[in-house]
Amino acid sequence: MSPTPQQRRAARHRLGADSGPPAARRGPSGGRKQPITVEAIISTAFGIVAQEGYEALTMRRLAMALETGPSSLYAHVVNKEDLDELLVGRLCARISLPEPDPARWREQIISVCTQLRDQYLRYPGISRAAFAAAPSNLDTLRVSEGMLAILLAGGIDPQAAAWAIDSLTLYVNANSLEVSLASRRISRSDDDWVVSRDELLRRFAALPASFPQTRRYAVELTAGTVDDRFDFTIGLMVDGLPGARPAQAG
């Protein structure tokens, strides 16, 4: 008897791999089509997100792209949440984790956060799949394990380090989602929502006197690139951790 989707999911968590044979195709063209596998599901799902955005990814849309029915997908994945877990895990598998270095811990943790953001930005909106999801996929846990090791090497208190991982990944997820949403609006040339910096400065300058600080510091409020703001926030969060060893000069 073939393993159930729940058994396949449990096996992935233990071994980091799919278990069981690929699902056979049904219907007159079944013998001519590529068998449905977890790899085929993941690859096709990424393709949909890259072309249409994460909001377009549904089990029905995925089944259509694979030229099959949703029931064929459920032979491998439990539900959409299971698919999300696989996608985030695959992105996490691409992240390079350094050997924790007490002298370079700050640089190392920022690098991991930046890598994670860069992976999310390859697929518009996919960081939404990581919200409110308890890490259980082995590839996802590998990243949190690596982050914990880096923070502990930096002298961070274990409890603070544990909460810092949650806070840092939450910011990375939210930042990636915001950048993806803004990029899609720009690509649609949606003039009602996309505002240039010059236009924003003009609007701030036209504010009434009851907004004195916004008017005075409009340049500062609108300064910096997306990367500048990301680096600033991650650095601010890291530097505020209790017990952190000071960063070495150079």
XYZ file of C-alpha atoms in Angstrom:
250
model
C 0.000 0.000 0.000
C 1.304 3.462 -0.905
C 2.063 5.790 2.029
C -0.512 8.433 2.864
C 0.297 12.134 2.406
C 0.598 12.421 6.178
C 3.135 9.587 6.231
C 5.056 11.204 3.382
C 5.157 14.493 5.299
C 6.390 12.757 8.445
C 9.097 11.016 6.416
C 10.238 14.327 4.928
C 10.624 15.757 8.408
C 12.748 12.808 9.498
C 14.837 12.390 6.381
C 14.506 15.605 4.394
C 13.275 13.668 1.348
C 10.121 12.367 -0.245
C 9.138 8.772 0.320
C 7.178 6.383 -1.782
C 6.763 5.997 -5.541
C 5.440 8.764 -7.819
C 1.711 8.878 -8.330
C 0.593 7.201 -11.538
C -1.216 9.279 -14.159
C -4.818 8.412 -14.885
C -6.805 8.761 -18.061
C -5.998 8.142 -21.757
C -2.850 10.314 -21.686
C -1.598 9.040 -18.357
C 1.177 6.913 -19.809
C 2.607 9.797 -21.860
C 2.861 12.370 -19.076
C 5.627 12.857 -16.565
C 4.706 11.187 -13.237
C 3.641 13.471 -10.415
C 6.385 13.766 -7.804
C 7.097 16.156 -4.960
C 9.929 17.618 -7.052
C 7.596 18.256 -9.969
C 5.064 19.873 -7.639
C 7.680 22.160 -6.053
C 9.237 23.162 -9.379
C 5.881 23.938 -10.967
C 4.707 25.869 -7.919
C 7.830 28.053 -8.011
C 7.219 28.703 -11.694
C 3.686 29.895 -11.010
C 4.817 32.210 -8.217
C 7.660 33.630 -10.319
C 5.330 34.427 -13.211
C 2.067 35.297 -11.477
C 2.853 35.977 -7.819
C 2.182 33.940 -4.709
C -1.496 34.881 -4.560
C -2.029 32.959 -7.820
C -0.764 29.711 -6.312
C -3.672 27.449 -5.416
C -3.921 23.687 -5.512
C -6.327 23.959 -8.422
C -3.989 26.265 -10.370
C -1.062 23.965 -9.645
C -2.980 20.899 -10.792
C -3.908 22.696 -14.003
C -0.256 23.538 -14.695
C 0.688 19.888 -14.154
C -2.196 18.777 -16.391
C -3.764 16.677 -13.691
C -6.463 16.868 -11.051
C -6.063 18.125 -7.471
C -6.470 14.584 -6.152
C -3.154 13.643 -7.780
C -1.428 16.386 -5.814
C -2.975 15.277 -2.542
C -1.275 11.919 -3.000
C 1.963 13.785 -2.205
C 1.078 16.890 -0.184
C -1.422 17.054 2.645
C -2.815 20.489 1.792
C -1.794 24.009 0.717
C -0.037 24.594 4.056
C 2.082 21.499 3.450
C 2.976 22.856 0.007
C 3.929 26.207 1.560
C 6.181 24.397 4.004
C 7.917 22.598 1.154
C 8.473 25.825 -0.779
C 9.901 27.747 2.172
C 12.048 24.764 3.069
C 13.461 24.610 -0.440
C 14.405 28.295 -0.291
C 16.020 27.791 3.103
C 18.052 24.906 1.687
C 19.806 27.403 -0.600
C 21.118 29.506 2.281
C 24.790 29.189 3.174
C 25.420 28.973 6.915
C 28.877 29.898 8.209
C 30.809 28.285 11.028
C 29.914 30.518 14.002
C 32.716 32.969 14.729
C 32.559 35.035 17.941
C 34.594 37.781 16.247
C 32.305 37.973 13.201
C 28.931 36.938 14.617
C 27.220 40.236 13.748
C 28.321 40.086 10.117
C 27.310 36.437 9.942
C 23.769 36.846 11.285
C 23.139 39.818 8.984
C 24.376 37.737 6.040
C 21.920 34.928 6.818
C 19.030 37.412 7.051
C 20.061 39.026 3.761
C 20.301 35.659 2.014
C 16.832 34.731 3.220
C 15.402 38.029 1.985
C 17.080 37.574 -1.407
C 15.567 34.107 -1.785
C 12.087 35.429 -0.967
C 12.434 38.285 -3.452
C 13.016 35.804 -6.287
C 9.373 34.739 -5.948
C 6.949 37.660 -5.468
C 4.994 37.409 -2.231
C 6.205 33.945 -1.261
C 7.359 35.115 2.175
C 3.643 35.185 3.029
C 3.882 31.391 3.206
C 6.246 31.690 6.168
C 3.955 33.795 8.368
C 2.394 32.035 11.371
C 4.113 28.787 10.413
C 5.916 26.838 13.117
C 9.226 25.574 11.670
C 9.144 21.812 11.179
C 10.725 21.245 7.773
C 14.328 20.112 8.244
C 15.704 22.688 5.818
C 13.863 25.481 7.604
C 15.060 24.206 10.979
C 18.617 24.080 9.626
C 18.524 27.864 9.146
C 17.114 28.564 12.619
C 19.702 26.171 14.085
C 22.461 28.055 12.282
C 21.141 31.434 13.404
C 20.938 30.243 17.004
C 24.516 28.984 16.884
C 25.742 32.324 15.516
C 23.927 34.356 18.166
C 25.143 32.143 20.993
C 28.694 32.479 19.679
C 28.182 36.231 19.892
C 27.510 35.977 23.603
C 23.742 36.499 23.364
C 21.686 35.094 26.240
C 19.911 31.887 25.064
C 16.422 33.264 25.693
C 17.225 36.538 23.928
C 18.791 34.582 21.060
C 15.686 32.415 20.696
C 13.364 35.410 20.548
C 15.775 37.284 18.280
C 15.476 34.559 15.644
C 11.709 34.977 15.672
C 11.941 38.780 15.461
C 14.581 38.804 12.726
C 12.779 36.295 10.514
C 9.482 38.104 11.035
C 11.055 41.360 9.829
C 12.675 39.610 6.855
C 9.310 38.079 5.911
C 7.452 41.382 6.224
C 10.104 43.391 4.388
C 10.189 40.884 1.533
C 6.419 40.944 1.226
C 6.301 44.753 1.178
C 9.013 44.960 -1.496
C 7.200 42.347 -3.598
C 3.899 44.211 -3.356
C 5.551 47.517 -4.283
C 7.361 45.924 -7.223
C 4.132 44.453 -8.587
C 2.437 47.847 -8.375
C 5.324 49.437 -10.247
C 5.222 46.717 -12.908
C 1.517 47.425 -13.416
C 2.233 51.174 -13.749
C -0.499 51.826 -11.218
C -0.264 55.611 -11.053
C -2.835 55.816 -8.268
C -0.568 53.976 -5.820
C 3.023 54.285 -7.000
C 4.467 57.593 -5.817
C 7.980 58.796 -6.653
C 10.226 60.326 -4.027
C 9.897 63.745 -5.675
C 6.128 63.494 -5.524
C 6.260 62.397 -1.900
C 8.473 65.349 -1.028
C 5.998 67.667 -2.748
C 3.110 66.205 -0.765
C 4.995 66.523 2.517
C 5.877 70.145 1.739
C 2.188 70.868 1.124
C 1.086 69.509 4.507
C -0.545 71.949 6.919
C 1.388 73.488 9.821
C 0.069 70.796 12.183
C 2.735 68.462 10.667
C 5.885 70.473 11.473
C 8.251 67.523 11.919
C 7.157 65.738 8.765
C 7.601 68.935 6.757
C 10.988 69.726 8.299
C 12.454 66.230 7.966
C 10.853 65.191 4.685
C 14.254 64.531 3.105
C 15.261 62.198 5.928
C 11.898 60.424 5.905
C 12.212 59.623 2.206
C 15.967 58.964 2.063
C 17.702 55.673 1.306
C 17.169 52.671 -0.906
C 15.249 49.546 0.016
C 18.571 47.880 0.829
C 19.673 50.827 2.987
C 16.543 50.575 5.091
C 16.798 46.789 5.372
C 20.436 46.933 6.495
C 19.646 49.690 8.987
C 16.788 47.795 10.614
C 18.576 44.434 10.812
C 21.643 46.173 12.258
C 19.508 48.015 14.780
C 17.864 44.780 15.925
C 21.163 42.925 16.201
C 22.971 45.701 18.048
C 20.164 45.917 20.588
C 20.513 42.312 21.742
C 21.518 42.010 25.408
C 24.958 40.607 26.118
C 26.182 41.011 22.550
C 29.907 41.110 21.984
C 30.945 44.370 20.310
C 31.710 44.186 16.611
C 35.412 44.210 15.766
C 36.740 47.139 13.775
C 37.565 46.301 10.188
